[in-house]
Each structure stands twice: as C-alpha cells, then as structure tokens.
Amino acid sequence: MLPPEQPLSTTDQVQNLILESADFEDFLNELARFSAHQMAGDGDDALCGITLLRDRKAATIGWSSDSAREVDEIQYSLAQGPCLTAAKEEREVNVPDLFEENRWGPDYAAAVASHGLRSVLSLPFNLHGEAKAALNLYSDAPHKFDERAVKRAREFTREISQALRLAVRFSLHTDSAANLRATLESRTIIDLAIGIVMAQNRCSQEAAVAILTEASSNTNTKLRDIAKSLVDSVGGVGSRTHFQEPGKRQADQSA
C-alpha cells in the first residue's frame, strides 16, 4: 500500500507556479491569486495585489483580480496608503476598519471602502536590495486580519519572498535587455544612414555624422527618426531623401 501523499509546502507550490506560468506577468498574477486564496481562510474571498517600488515609481505587478489592481492604484494616485507605507518603510501596516481609518486622510479610506472593502493588510517583502515591494490583502469584513491572520500572512510573505526576488531580478534583466536591444536597433539604423550619406556625398564618416546631426537640429527631429526616414527612402519607401554637406548645398543653390 502506497503511503498517502504529503501536502505540498508553500515553497513547492510557488515553484510549481513558476514552472507552469507562461511568462513573468502570468506568474505574478498567479502568485497574487494564490496569495489571496491562502490568506482568505474559512472559505471567504480576499483580494491581493503585489506592489513594486522601483526608480521612485510604484506599480502593481501582480493582482488576483481587476478589483485588486484598482484599489492598489487608488494609493498611487494619492501618493499614500498602507501598501506604499509598507514598501517604503519596510514594516507591516494593518487597517482593521476603513470606516475608522484616517492615517492617510479621508480620501484614501473612502475611496477603498467604496469598493465594498473594510480591512487592509500590507506586508513588506525582503528583496535584499533588488527593489522594494509589499503584499496587499483586502477583505470586505472589518477586523479580518487579526493577530492569527497577521502571523500567517507574515510567514507566508517570508516564504514567497525568495520567489518574488528572483522574479524582480528577472524583470530587471529583461528590461535592461529590452533597452539594450532598442539601443542596438537604433544604432544600426543610424549606422546605415551614415553609410548612405557617405555614398551620396562621397564624404567621410565624420562629415556624414555632421550632416545628419545638422538635419536633426534644423528640423527639430530625433536623429534616429532622421536616419530611419533616409533608410526607408533609399529602400523605396516614400520619396528619396538626400542630405548634403552645408558647403555643397550652398554651392548647388547658387548654381
């Protein structure tokens, strides 16, 4: 007789989420839904959002539902609220009842309560310097997050911090790779344009760069856009564009 299967630990379940998710965004949303389910308890429903602070900007990077994202974004519009406080100051923030809450002024509490919510719990993640983040839990019941629930949420947040840290690091590298790719693509367009100007004007690379730079300045157009326009025109798209050295242009106009 086979021994009964042991329930998976939180860490094992999060690892499965990583393996089964289609991409980074899908994993974060699944993590938020998993967190909401784990923290709800007693068959109740709960909302969950994951807030990330990076480069002085806040964003919800994972949400259990559209409602969770909407109530998170209330804080960003007001530049204050429990999840921002939890992330920035790296401390737990418990709002037992929004009807009795005034730490962030009346606007915040009233706006979140208008979604039918009564209590909020925000806990910081330990990302070891990667960025700052917080797990935001919302319930339609007042005093939902009692001492026992807070302890469970604290342990849960600690268990999934490593997975979120890896996800954020992956995101940072993905953003850097995307920026590098865009830079390289832009550089390629500019290099092609320089070669075209060199061929058209039979001039040096330095002179070709000066011609494109002057055209960019005179038309108040980004250098990359000038370069793309030239490359497209030579490729047969639109009318042909020909940039000349200033001295040659003046000589042609006076001829």
PDB file of C-alpha atoms in Angstrom:
ATOM      1  CA  MET A   1       0.000   0.000   0.000  1.00  0.00           C
ATOM      2  CA  LEU A   2       1.404   3.356  -1.033  1.00  0.00           C
ATOM      3  CA  PRO A   3       1.817   5.973   1.712  1.00  0.00           C
ATOM      4  CA  PRO A   4      -0.520   8.955   1.427  1.00  0.00           C
ATOM      5  CA  GLU A   5       0.904  11.905  -0.458  1.00  0.00           C
ATOM      6  CA  GLN A   6       2.149  14.728   1.725  1.00  0.00           C
ATOM      7  CA  PRO A   7       0.660  18.172   1.034  1.00  0.00           C
ATOM      8  CA  LEU A   8       2.971  20.463  -0.861  1.00  0.00           C
ATOM      9  CA  SER A   9       4.711  23.201   1.084  1.00  0.00           C
ATOM     10  CA  THR A  10       4.162  26.842   0.134  1.00  0.00           C
ATOM     11  CA  THR A  11       7.646  26.925  -1.420  1.00  0.00           C
ATOM     12  CA  ASP A  12       6.892  23.846  -3.538  1.00  0.00           C
ATOM     13  CA  GLN A  13       3.584  25.325  -4.687  1.00  0.00           C
ATOM     14  CA  VAL A  14       5.252  28.616  -5.675  1.00  0.00           C
ATOM     15  CA  GLN A  15       7.949  26.710  -7.565  1.00  0.00           C
ATOM     16  CA  ASN A  16       5.180  24.915  -9.456  1.00  0.00           C
ATOM     17  CA  LEU A  17       3.647  28.282 -10.307  1.00  0.00           C
ATOM     18  CA  ILE A  18       6.979  29.371 -11.788  1.00  0.00           C
ATOM     19  CA  LEU A  19       7.223  26.209 -13.890  1.00  0.00           C
ATOM     20  CA  GLU A  20       3.616  26.308 -15.056  1.00  0.00           C
ATOM     21  CA  SER A  21       3.326  30.040 -15.821  1.00  0.00           C
ATOM     22  CA  ALA A  22       3.540  31.159 -19.431  1.00  0.00           C
ATOM     23  CA  ASP A  23       5.627  34.247 -18.668  1.00  0.00           C
ATOM     24  CA  PHE A  24       6.734  36.662 -15.962  1.00  0.00           C
ATOM     25  CA  GLU A  25       3.430  38.579 -15.828  1.00  0.00           C
ATOM     26  CA  ASP A  26       1.410  35.380 -15.713  1.00  0.00           C
ATOM     27  CA  PHE A  27       3.493  34.110 -12.783  1.00  0.00           C
ATOM     28  CA  LEU A  28       2.956  37.303 -10.769  1.00  0.00           C
ATOM     29  CA  ASN A  29      -0.803  37.228 -11.310  1.00  0.00           C
ATOM     30  CA  GLU A  30      -0.926  33.551 -10.374  1.00  0.00           C
ATOM     31  CA  LEU A  31       1.139  34.355  -7.281  1.00  0.00           C
ATOM     32  CA  ALA A  32      -1.335  37.080  -6.307  1.00  0.00           C
ATOM     33  CA  ARG A  33      -4.296  34.722  -6.792  1.00  0.00           C
ATOM     34  CA  PHE A  34      -2.507  32.019  -4.800  1.00  0.00           C
ATOM     35  CA  SER A  35      -1.786  34.534  -2.024  1.00  0.00           C
ATOM     36  CA  ALA A  36      -5.413  35.671  -1.920  1.00  0.00           C
ATOM     37  CA  HIS A  37      -6.573  32.061  -1.632  1.00  0.00           C
ATOM     38  CA  GLN A  38      -4.038  31.231   1.077  1.00  0.00           C
ATOM     39  CA  MET A  39      -4.859  34.306   3.157  1.00  0.00           C
ATOM     40  CA  ALA A  40      -8.642  34.319   2.812  1.00  0.00           C
ATOM     41  CA  GLY A  41      -9.343  31.377   5.101  1.00  0.00           C
ATOM     42  CA  ASP A  42     -12.699  29.996   6.153  1.00  0.00           C
ATOM     43  CA  GLY A  43     -13.886  29.920   2.539  1.00  0.00           C
ATOM     44  CA  ASP A  44     -14.028  33.718   2.388  1.00  0.00           C
ATOM     45  CA  ASP A  45     -12.921  35.759  -0.569  1.00  0.00           C
ATOM     46  CA  ALA A  46      -9.983  38.170  -0.466  1.00  0.00           C
ATOM     47  CA  LEU A  47      -8.231  40.486  -2.870  1.00  0.00           C
ATOM     48  CA  CYS A  48      -4.486  40.593  -3.284  1.00  0.00           C
ATOM     49  CA  GLY A  49      -2.089  42.902  -5.088  1.00  0.00           C
ATOM     50  CA  ILE A  50       1.703  42.967  -5.213  1.00  0.00           C
ATOM     51  CA  THR A  51       3.194  46.462  -5.234  1.00  0.00           C
ATOM     52  CA  LEU A  52       6.699  47.111  -6.536  1.00  0.00           C
ATOM     53  CA  LEU A  53       8.640  50.332  -5.894  1.00  0.00           C
ATOM     54  CA  ARG A  54      11.439  50.961  -8.361  1.00  0.00           C
ATOM     55  CA  ASP A  55      13.036  54.164  -9.633  1.00  0.00           C
ATOM     56  CA  ARG A  56      10.705  56.155  -7.361  1.00  0.00           C
ATOM     57  CA  LYS A  57       7.677  54.726  -9.148  1.00  0.00           C
ATOM     58  CA  ALA A  58       5.035  52.410  -7.734  1.00  0.00           C
ATOM     59  CA  ALA A  59       3.111  49.824  -9.713  1.00  0.00           C
ATOM     60  CA  THR A  60       1.005  46.743  -9.087  1.00  0.00           C
ATOM     61  CA  ILE A  61       2.895  43.940 -10.807  1.00  0.00           C
ATOM     62  CA  GLY A  62       0.553  41.123  -9.823  1.00  0.00           C
ATOM     63  CA  TRP A  63      -3.136  41.102  -8.945  1.00  0.00           C
ATOM     64  CA  SER A  64      -5.697  38.474  -8.039  1.00  0.00           C
ATOM     65  CA  SER A  65      -8.455  40.367  -9.877  1.00  0.00           C
ATOM     66  CA  ASP A  66      -9.093  43.667 -11.632  1.00  0.00           C
ATOM     67  CA  SER A  67     -10.647  44.977  -8.409  1.00  0.00           C
ATOM     68  CA  ALA A  68      -7.406  44.298  -6.542  1.00  0.00           C
ATOM     69  CA  ARG A  69      -5.431  46.296  -9.093  1.00  0.00           C
ATOM     70  CA  GLU A  70      -7.945  49.161  -8.976  1.00  0.00           C
ATOM     71  CA  VAL A  71      -7.805  49.557  -5.195  1.00  0.00           C
ATOM     72  CA  ASP A  72      -3.998  49.398  -5.279  1.00  0.00           C
ATOM     73  CA  GLU A  73      -3.942  52.173  -7.849  1.00  0.00           C
ATOM     74  CA  ILE A  74      -6.019  54.423  -5.577  1.00  0.00           C
ATOM     75  CA  GLN A  75      -2.925  54.689  -3.391  1.00  0.00           C
ATOM     76  CA  TYR A  76      -0.672  55.559  -6.309  1.00  0.00           C
ATOM     77  CA  SER A  77      -2.981  58.367  -7.420  1.00  0.00           C
ATOM     78  CA  LEU A  78      -2.951  59.801  -3.878  1.00  0.00           C
ATOM     79  CA  ALA A  79       0.764  59.012  -3.370  1.00  0.00           C
ATOM     80  CA  GLN A  80      -0.045  57.481   0.020  1.00  0.00           C
ATOM     81  CA  GLY A  81      -1.642  54.450   1.574  1.00  0.00           C
ATOM     82  CA  PRO A  82      -0.824  51.270   3.511  1.00  0.00           C
ATOM     83  CA  CYS A  83       0.942  49.376   0.729  1.00  0.00           C
ATOM     84  CA  LEU A  84       3.195  52.339  -0.095  1.00  0.00           C
ATOM     85  CA  THR A  85       3.979  52.799   3.597  1.00  0.00           C
ATOM     86  CA  ALA A  86       4.708  49.072   3.998  1.00  0.00           C
ATOM     87  CA  ALA A  87       7.016  49.001   0.968  1.00  0.00           C
ATOM     88  CA  LYS A  88       8.844  52.288   1.620  1.00  0.00           C
ATOM     89  CA  GLU A  89       9.284  51.867   5.373  1.00  0.00           C
ATOM     90  CA  GLU A  90       9.554  48.057   5.228  1.00  0.00           C
ATOM     91  CA  ARG A  91       7.052  47.461   8.008  1.00  0.00           C
ATOM     92  CA  GLU A  92       3.652  45.813   8.395  1.00  0.00           C
ATOM     93  CA  VAL A  93       0.575  48.027   8.123  1.00  0.00           C
ATOM     94  CA  ASN A  94      -2.800  46.811   9.360  1.00  0.00           C
ATOM     95  CA  VAL A  95      -6.051  48.691   8.727  1.00  0.00           C
ATOM     96  CA  PRO A  96      -8.695  46.951  10.879  1.00  0.00           C
ATOM     97  CA  ASP A  97     -11.609  49.049   9.632  1.00  0.00           C
ATOM     98  CA  LEU A  98     -11.572  51.595   6.806  1.00  0.00           C
ATOM     99  CA  PHE A  99     -14.623  53.293   8.338  1.00  0.00           C
ATOM    100  CA  GLU A 100     -12.420  54.273  11.292  1.00  0.00           C
ATOM    101  CA  GLU A 101      -9.207  54.978   9.368  1.00  0.00           C
ATOM    102  CA  ASN A 102      -7.652  58.459   8.920  1.00  0.00           C
ATOM    103  CA  ARG A 103      -3.872  57.899   8.741  1.00  0.00           C
ATOM    104  CA  TRP A 104      -3.793  58.797   5.045  1.00  0.00           C
ATOM    105  CA  GLY A 105      -6.586  61.342   5.101  1.00  0.00           C
ATOM    106  CA  PRO A 106     -10.279  60.784   4.399  1.00  0.00           C
ATOM    107  CA  ASP A 107      -9.893  60.389   0.627  1.00  0.00           C
ATOM    108  CA  TYR A 108      -7.996  57.109   0.734  1.00  0.00           C
ATOM    109  CA  ALA A 109     -10.266  55.302   3.197  1.00  0.00           C
ATOM    110  CA  ALA A 110     -13.442  56.474   1.494  1.00  0.00           C
ATOM    111  CA  ALA A 111     -12.194  55.509  -1.996  1.00  0.00           C
ATOM    112  CA  VAL A 112     -11.220  51.966  -0.996  1.00  0.00           C
ATOM    113  CA  ALA A 113     -14.361  51.487   1.121  1.00  0.00           C
ATOM    114  CA  SER A 114     -16.443  52.441  -1.911  1.00  0.00           C
ATOM    115  CA  HIS A 115     -15.311  49.142  -3.458  1.00  0.00           C
ATOM    116  CA  GLY A 116     -17.087  47.292  -0.653  1.00  0.00           C
ATOM    117  CA  LEU A 117     -13.888  46.683   1.338  1.00  0.00           C
ATOM    118  CA  ARG A 118     -13.435  47.181   5.062  1.00  0.00           C
ATOM    119  CA  SER A 119      -9.960  45.972   6.108  1.00  0.00           C
ATOM    120  CA  VAL A 120      -6.455  46.020   4.627  1.00  0.00           C
ATOM    121  CA  LEU A 121      -3.188  44.320   5.497  1.00  0.00           C
ATOM    122  CA  SER A 122       0.101  45.221   3.798  1.00  0.00           C
ATOM    123  CA  LEU A 123       3.352  43.382   4.448  1.00  0.00           C
ATOM    124  CA  PRO A 124       6.801  44.187   3.022  1.00  0.00           C
ATOM    125  CA  PHE A 125       8.882  41.680   1.085  1.00  0.00           C
ATOM    126  CA  ASN A 126      12.558  41.251   1.833  1.00  0.00           C
ATOM    127  CA  LEU A 127      14.106  41.583  -1.616  1.00  0.00           C
ATOM    128  CA  HIS A 128      17.651  42.219  -0.377  1.00  0.00           C
ATOM    129  CA  GLY A 129      18.101  45.491  -2.215  1.00  0.00           C
ATOM    130  CA  GLU A 130      16.652  44.393  -5.585  1.00  0.00           C
ATOM    131  CA  ALA A 131      13.764  46.826  -5.082  1.00  0.00           C
ATOM    132  CA  LYS A 132      11.028  47.401  -2.520  1.00  0.00           C
ATOM    133  CA  ALA A 133       7.721  45.574  -2.587  1.00  0.00           C
ATOM    134  CA  ALA A 134       4.673  44.778  -0.499  1.00  0.00           C
ATOM    135  CA  LEU A 135       1.882  42.220  -0.443  1.00  0.00           C
ATOM    136  CA  ASN A 136      -1.524  43.906  -0.139  1.00  0.00           C
ATOM    137  CA  LEU A 137      -4.509  41.974   1.197  1.00  0.00           C
ATOM    138  CA  TYR A 138      -8.060  43.339   1.211  1.00  0.00           C
ATOM    139  CA  SER A 139     -11.230  41.959   2.788  1.00  0.00           C
ATOM    140  CA  ASP A 140     -14.862  43.017   2.829  1.00  0.00           C
ATOM    141  CA  ALA A 141     -15.011  42.140   6.537  1.00  0.00           C
ATOM    142  CA  PRO A 142     -13.850  44.559   9.241  1.00  0.00           C
ATOM    143  CA  HIS A 143     -11.093  43.301  11.577  1.00  0.00           C
ATOM    144  CA  LYS A 144     -10.458  40.415   9.195  1.00  0.00           C
ATOM    145  CA  PHE A 145      -6.716  40.379   9.772  1.00  0.00           C
ATOM    146  CA  ASP A 146      -6.444  39.551  13.455  1.00  0.00           C
ATOM    147  CA  GLU A 147      -3.254  38.507  15.224  1.00  0.00           C
ATOM    148  CA  ARG A 148      -3.503  34.942  13.944  1.00  0.00           C
ATOM    149  CA  ALA A 149      -4.110  36.048  10.347  1.00  0.00           C
ATOM    150  CA  VAL A 150      -1.230  38.548  10.510  1.00  0.00           C
ATOM    151  CA  LYS A 151       1.126  35.846  11.772  1.00  0.00           C
ATOM    152  CA  ARG A 152       0.084  33.516   8.952  1.00  0.00           C
ATOM    153  CA  ALA A 153       0.491  36.301   6.391  1.00  0.00           C
ATOM    154  CA  ARG A 154       3.913  37.196   7.800  1.00  0.00           C
ATOM    155  CA  GLU A 155       5.123  33.611   7.466  1.00  0.00           C
ATOM    156  CA  PHE A 156       3.619  33.319   4.001  1.00  0.00           C
ATOM    157  CA  THR A 157       5.288  36.536   2.818  1.00  0.00           C
ATOM    158  CA  ARG A 158       8.626  35.330   4.112  1.00  0.00           C
ATOM    159  CA  GLU A 159       8.219  32.012   2.278  1.00  0.00           C
ATOM    160  CA  ILE A 160       7.463  33.607  -1.101  1.00  0.00           C
ATOM    161  CA  SER A 161       9.962  36.490  -0.822  1.00  0.00           C
ATOM    162  CA  GLN A 162      12.712  34.468  -2.496  1.00  0.00           C
ATOM    163  CA  ALA A 163      10.495  33.656  -5.488  1.00  0.00           C
ATOM    164  CA  LEU A 164       9.456  37.296  -5.847  1.00  0.00           C
ATOM    165  CA  ARG A 165      13.064  38.425  -5.512  1.00  0.00           C
ATOM    166  CA  LEU A 166      14.044  36.141  -8.387  1.00  0.00           C
ATOM    167  CA  ALA A 167      11.077  37.362 -10.435  1.00  0.00           C
ATOM    168  CA  VAL A 168      12.019  41.017  -9.863  1.00  0.00           C
ATOM    169  CA  ARG A 169      15.650  40.331 -10.747  1.00  0.00           C
ATOM    170  CA  PHE A 170      14.495  38.593 -13.927  1.00  0.00           C
ATOM    171  CA  SER A 171      12.311  41.601 -14.711  1.00  0.00           C
ATOM    172  CA  LEU A 172      15.238  43.977 -14.214  1.00  0.00           C
ATOM    173  CA  HIS A 173      17.403  41.947 -16.588  1.00  0.00           C
ATOM    174  CA  THR A 174      14.549  41.704 -19.088  1.00  0.00           C
ATOM    175  CA  ASP A 175      14.079  45.493 -19.003  1.00  0.00           C
ATOM    176  CA  SER A 176      17.825  46.002 -19.432  1.00  0.00           C
ATOM    177  CA  ALA A 177      17.914  43.567 -22.329  1.00  0.00           C
ATOM    178  CA  ALA A 178      14.958  45.317 -23.993  1.00  0.00           C
ATOM    179  CA  ASN A 179      16.621  48.707 -23.571  1.00  0.00           C
ATOM    180  CA  LEU A 180      19.889  47.349 -24.945  1.00  0.00           C
ATOM    181  CA  ARG A 181      18.095  45.782 -27.907  1.00  0.00           C
ATOM    182  CA  ALA A 182      16.325  49.079 -28.672  1.00  0.00           C
ATOM    183  CA  THR A 183      19.640  50.917 -28.423  1.00  0.00           C
ATOM    184  CA  LEU A 184      21.336  48.460 -30.768  1.00  0.00           C
ATOM    185  CA  GLU A 185      18.470  48.667 -33.250  1.00  0.00           C
ATOM    186  CA  SER A 186      18.649  52.457 -33.151  1.00  0.00           C
ATOM    187  CA  ARG A 187      22.415  52.319 -33.578  1.00  0.00           C
ATOM    188  CA  THR A 188      22.015  50.057 -36.620  1.00  0.00           C
ATOM    189  CA  ILE A 189      19.576  52.481 -38.302  1.00  0.00           C
ATOM    190  CA  ILE A 190      21.920  55.414 -37.666  1.00  0.00           C
ATOM    191  CA  ASP A 191      24.928  53.480 -38.964  1.00  0.00           C
ATOM    192  CA  LEU A 192      23.022  52.605 -42.142  1.00  0.00           C
ATOM    193  CA  ALA A 193      22.053  56.237 -42.617  1.00  0.00           C
ATOM    194  CA  ILE A 194      25.660  57.339 -42.151  1.00  0.00           C
ATOM    195  CA  GLY A 195      26.738  54.886 -44.836  1.00  0.00           C
ATOM    196  CA  ILE A 196      24.065  56.193 -47.224  1.00  0.00           C
ATOM    197  CA  VAL A 197      25.119  59.817 -46.674  1.00  0.00           C
ATOM    198  CA  MET A 198      28.782  58.858 -47.210  1.00  0.00           C
ATOM    199  CA  ALA A 199      27.871  57.189 -50.529  1.00  0.00           C
ATOM    200  CA  GLN A 200      25.617  60.038 -51.683  1.00  0.00           C
ATOM    201  CA  ASN A 201      28.070  62.795 -50.824  1.00  0.00           C
ATOM    202  CA  ARG A 202      31.317  60.853 -51.201  1.00  0.00           C
ATOM    203  CA  CYS A 203      32.381  62.159 -47.830  1.00  0.00           C
ATOM    204  CA  SER A 204      33.998  60.821 -44.673  1.00  0.00           C
ATOM    205  CA  GLN A 205      32.143  59.150 -41.818  1.00  0.00           C
ATOM    206  CA  GLU A 206      32.755  62.219 -39.637  1.00  0.00           C
ATOM    207  CA  ALA A 207      31.252  64.500 -42.272  1.00  0.00           C
ATOM    208  CA  ALA A 208      28.255  62.178 -42.689  1.00  0.00           C
ATOM    209  CA  VAL A 209      27.587  62.285 -38.953  1.00  0.00           C
ATOM    210  CA  ALA A 210      27.773  66.091 -39.054  1.00  0.00           C
ATOM    211  CA  ILE A 211      25.267  66.189 -41.946  1.00  0.00           C
ATOM    212  CA  LEU A 212      22.741  64.007 -40.127  1.00  0.00           C
ATOM    213  CA  THR A 213      23.207  65.902 -36.894  1.00  0.00           C
ATOM    214  CA  GLU A 214      22.622  69.223 -38.656  1.00  0.00           C
ATOM    215  CA  ALA A 215      19.491  67.855 -40.350  1.00  0.00           C
ATOM    216  CA  SER A 216      18.221  66.664 -36.978  1.00  0.00           C
ATOM    217  CA  SER A 217      18.867  70.062 -35.411  1.00  0.00           C
ATOM    218  CA  ASN A 218      17.385  72.090 -38.267  1.00  0.00           C
ATOM    219  CA  THR A 219      14.156  70.078 -38.377  1.00  0.00           C
ATOM    220  CA  ASN A 220      13.901  69.532 -34.619  1.00  0.00           C
ATOM    221  CA  THR A 221      13.658  65.795 -35.281  1.00  0.00           C
ATOM    222  CA  LYS A 222      15.318  62.975 -33.386  1.00  0.00           C
ATOM    223  CA  LEU A 223      18.461  61.677 -35.028  1.00  0.00           C
ATOM    224  CA  ARG A 224      17.051  58.160 -35.146  1.00  0.00           C
ATOM    225  CA  ASP A 225      13.904  59.368 -36.931  1.00  0.00           C
ATOM    226  CA  ILE A 226      16.005  61.283 -39.472  1.00  0.00           C
ATOM    227  CA  ALA A 227      18.095  58.164 -40.027  1.00  0.00           C
ATOM    228  CA  LYS A 228      15.033  55.927 -40.399  1.00  0.00           C
ATOM    229  CA  SER A 229      13.459  58.320 -42.901  1.00  0.00           C
ATOM    230  CA  LEU A 230      16.602  58.241 -45.006  1.00  0.00           C
ATOM    231  CA  VAL A 231      16.971  54.450 -44.833  1.00  0.00           C
ATOM    232  CA  ASP A 232      13.278  53.964 -45.731  1.00  0.00           C
ATOM    233  CA  SER A 233      13.541  56.349 -48.677  1.00  0.00           C
ATOM    234  CA  VAL A 234      16.554  54.587 -50.107  1.00  0.00           C
ATOM    235  CA  GLY A 235      14.704  51.311 -49.675  1.00  0.00           C
ATOM    236  CA  GLY A 236      11.962  52.613 -51.947  1.00  0.00           C
ATOM    237  CA  VAL A 237       9.514  53.768 -49.274  1.00  0.00           C
ATOM    238  CA  GLY A 238       8.274  57.278 -49.985  1.00  0.00           C
ATOM    239  CA  SER A 239      10.236  59.934 -51.821  1.00  0.00           C
ATOM    240  CA  ARG A 240      14.014  59.903 -51.911  1.00  0.00           C
ATOM    241  CA  THR A 241      15.690  61.994 -49.255  1.00  0.00           C
ATOM    242  CA  HIS A 242      19.173  63.336 -49.895  1.00  0.00           C
ATOM    243  CA  PHE A 243      21.245  65.116 -47.270  1.00  0.00           C
ATOM    244  CA  GLN A 244      24.244  67.135 -48.396  1.00  0.00           C
ATOM    245  CA  GLU A 245      27.142  68.839 -46.661  1.00  0.00           C
ATOM    246  CA  PRO A 246      26.343  72.521 -45.959  1.00  0.00           C
ATOM    247  CA  GLY A 247      29.030  73.817 -48.321  1.00  0.00           C
ATOM    248  CA  LYS A 248      27.884  71.655 -51.206  1.00  0.00           C
ATOM    249  CA  ARG A 249      24.245  72.592 -50.631  1.00  0.00           C
ATOM    250  CA  GLN A 250      25.009  76.278 -50.815  1.00  0.00           C
ATOM    251  CA  ALA A 251      27.041  75.780 -53.977  1.00  0.00           C
ATOM    252  CA  ASP A 252      24.187  73.857 -55.627  1.00  0.00           C
ATOM    253  CA  GLN A 253      21.658  76.526 -54.688  1.00  0.00           C
ATOM    254  CA  SER A 254      23.796  79.350 -56.181  1.00  0.00           C
ATOM    255  CA  ALA A 255      24.490  77.443 -59.419  1.00  0.00           C
TER     256      ALA A 255
END
